[in-house]
Amino acid sequence: MRWGSEHALRCEVEDTDGGTASLRPGRAREYDETGRALHLVEQLACCWGSARTARGKAVWFELSVRPAHAAA
């Protein structure tokens, strides 16, 4: 995790698999234990995507953050 910009926290996960990342949120059934991660990312992130890297690929997302207000 790192600051992507002044108002966004960026999370990036990289692996050495040379395949392309599937960026389509799955459809998990009620009792499935997998298939919800990208749906959550899609709902919470201000932007997200994937990129090829020198070692494989990376999937990333950014969360909008607002500066904390000082207590009065």
PDB file of C-alpha atoms in Angstrom:
ATOM      1  CA  MET A   1       0.000   0.000   0.000  1.00  0.00           C
ATOM      2  CA  ARG A   2       1.119   3.536  -0.733  1.00  0.00           C
ATOM      3  CA  TRP A   3      -0.355   6.925  -1.409  1.00  0.00           C
ATOM      4  CA  GLY A   4      -1.490   6.929  -5.043  1.00  0.00           C
ATOM      5  CA  SER A   5      -2.186  10.647  -4.923  1.00  0.00           C
ATOM      6  CA  GLU A   6      -2.968  13.259  -2.315  1.00  0.00           C
ATOM      7  CA  HIS A   7      -6.422  11.795  -1.663  1.00  0.00           C
ATOM      8  CA  ALA A   8      -6.108   8.103  -2.583  1.00  0.00           C
ATOM      9  CA  LEU A   9      -4.539   5.069  -0.942  1.00  0.00           C
ATOM     10  CA  ARG A  10      -3.271   2.593  -3.547  1.00  0.00           C
ATOM     11  CA  CYS A  11      -3.055  -1.162  -2.997  1.00  0.00           C
ATOM     12  CA  GLU A  12      -1.183  -3.205  -5.594  1.00  0.00           C
ATOM     13  CA  VAL A  13      -0.673  -6.976  -5.697  1.00  0.00           C
ATOM     14  CA  GLU A  14       1.866  -8.454  -8.092  1.00  0.00           C
ATOM     15  CA  ASP A  15       2.529 -12.049  -9.113  1.00  0.00           C
ATOM     16  CA  THR A  16       4.837 -13.822 -11.544  1.00  0.00           C
ATOM     17  CA  ASP A  17       2.070 -15.521 -13.529  1.00  0.00           C
ATOM     18  CA  GLY A  18       2.383 -14.295 -17.106  1.00  0.00           C
ATOM     19  CA  GLY A  19      -1.331 -14.729 -17.854  1.00  0.00           C
ATOM     20  CA  THR A  20      -3.793 -11.879 -18.048  1.00  0.00           C
ATOM     21  CA  ALA A  21      -5.783 -10.881 -14.997  1.00  0.00           C
ATOM     22  CA  SER A  22      -9.528 -11.415 -15.196  1.00  0.00           C
ATOM     23  CA  LEU A  23     -11.114  -8.171 -14.063  1.00  0.00           C
ATOM     24  CA  ARG A  24     -14.703  -9.305 -14.169  1.00  0.00           C
ATOM     25  CA  PRO A  25     -16.292  -9.691 -10.763  1.00  0.00           C
ATOM     26  CA  GLY A  26     -17.596 -13.228 -10.327  1.00  0.00           C
ATOM     27  CA  ARG A  27     -21.066 -14.203  -9.302  1.00  0.00           C
ATOM     28  CA  ALA A  28     -20.807 -15.939  -5.960  1.00  0.00           C
ATOM     29  CA  ARG A  29     -23.748 -17.916  -4.693  1.00  0.00           C
ATOM     30  CA  GLU A  30     -24.981 -17.358  -1.152  1.00  0.00           C
ATOM     31  CA  TYR A  31     -22.778 -20.005   0.502  1.00  0.00           C
ATOM     32  CA  ASP A  32     -19.713 -19.816  -1.774  1.00  0.00           C
ATOM     33  CA  GLU A  33     -16.460 -19.114   0.048  1.00  0.00           C
ATOM     34  CA  THR A  34     -14.808 -17.446  -2.966  1.00  0.00           C
ATOM     35  CA  GLY A  35     -15.760 -15.107  -5.791  1.00  0.00           C
ATOM     36  CA  ARG A  36     -16.470 -11.882  -3.924  1.00  0.00           C
ATOM     37  CA  ALA A  37     -13.139 -10.027  -3.861  1.00  0.00           C
ATOM     38  CA  LEU A  38     -13.412  -8.130  -7.150  1.00  0.00           C
ATOM     39  CA  HIS A  39     -17.050  -7.293  -6.447  1.00  0.00           C
ATOM     40  CA  LEU A  40     -15.966  -5.672  -3.164  1.00  0.00           C
ATOM     41  CA  VAL A  41     -13.124  -3.840  -4.909  1.00  0.00           C
ATOM     42  CA  GLU A  42     -15.522  -2.589  -7.579  1.00  0.00           C
ATOM     43  CA  GLN A  43     -17.918  -1.242  -4.934  1.00  0.00           C
ATOM     44  CA  LEU A  44     -15.313   0.368  -2.652  1.00  0.00           C
ATOM     45  CA  ALA A  45     -12.563   1.606  -4.963  1.00  0.00           C
ATOM     46  CA  CYS A  46     -12.546   4.918  -6.792  1.00  0.00           C
ATOM     47  CA  CYS A  47     -10.554   3.212  -9.587  1.00  0.00           C
ATOM     48  CA  TRP A  48      -8.915  -0.150 -10.237  1.00  0.00           C
ATOM     49  CA  GLY A  49      -7.253  -2.165 -12.959  1.00  0.00           C
ATOM     50  CA  SER A  50      -4.321  -4.355 -13.937  1.00  0.00           C
ATOM     51  CA  ALA A  51      -0.999  -3.940 -15.676  1.00  0.00           C
ATOM     52  CA  ARG A  52       1.750  -6.146 -17.039  1.00  0.00           C
ATOM     53  CA  THR A  53       5.019  -5.823 -15.168  1.00  0.00           C
ATOM     54  CA  ALA A  54       8.574  -6.975 -15.842  1.00  0.00           C
ATOM     55  CA  ARG A  55       7.921  -9.952 -13.533  1.00  0.00           C
ATOM     56  CA  GLY A  56       4.328 -10.837 -14.480  1.00  0.00           C
ATOM     57  CA  LYS A  57       1.230  -8.783 -13.722  1.00  0.00           C
ATOM     58  CA  ALA A  58      -0.194  -6.507 -11.062  1.00  0.00           C
ATOM     59  CA  VAL A  59      -3.773  -5.846 -10.000  1.00  0.00           C
ATOM     60  CA  TRP A  60      -4.364  -2.553  -8.203  1.00  0.00           C
ATOM     61  CA  PHE A  61      -7.082  -0.385  -6.708  1.00  0.00           C
ATOM     62  CA  GLU A  62      -7.299   3.027  -5.080  1.00  0.00           C
ATOM     63  CA  LEU A  63      -9.477   4.035  -2.144  1.00  0.00           C
ATOM     64  CA  SER A  64     -10.492   7.661  -1.768  1.00  0.00           C
ATOM     65  CA  VAL A  65      -9.516   9.147   1.553  1.00  0.00           C
ATOM     66  CA  ARG A  66     -10.449  12.465   3.038  1.00  0.00           C
ATOM     67  CA  PRO A  67      -8.259  14.443   5.403  1.00  0.00           C
ATOM     68  CA  ALA A  68      -9.270  14.091   9.040  1.00  0.00           C
ATOM     69  CA  HIS A  69     -10.858  17.207  10.488  1.00  0.00           C
ATOM     70  CA  ALA A  70      -9.358  18.577  13.668  1.00  0.00           C
ATOM     71  CA  ALA A  71     -11.617  18.304  16.690  1.00  0.00           C
ATOM     72  CA  ALA A  72     -13.052  21.649  17.789  1.00  0.00           C
TER      73      ALA A  72
END
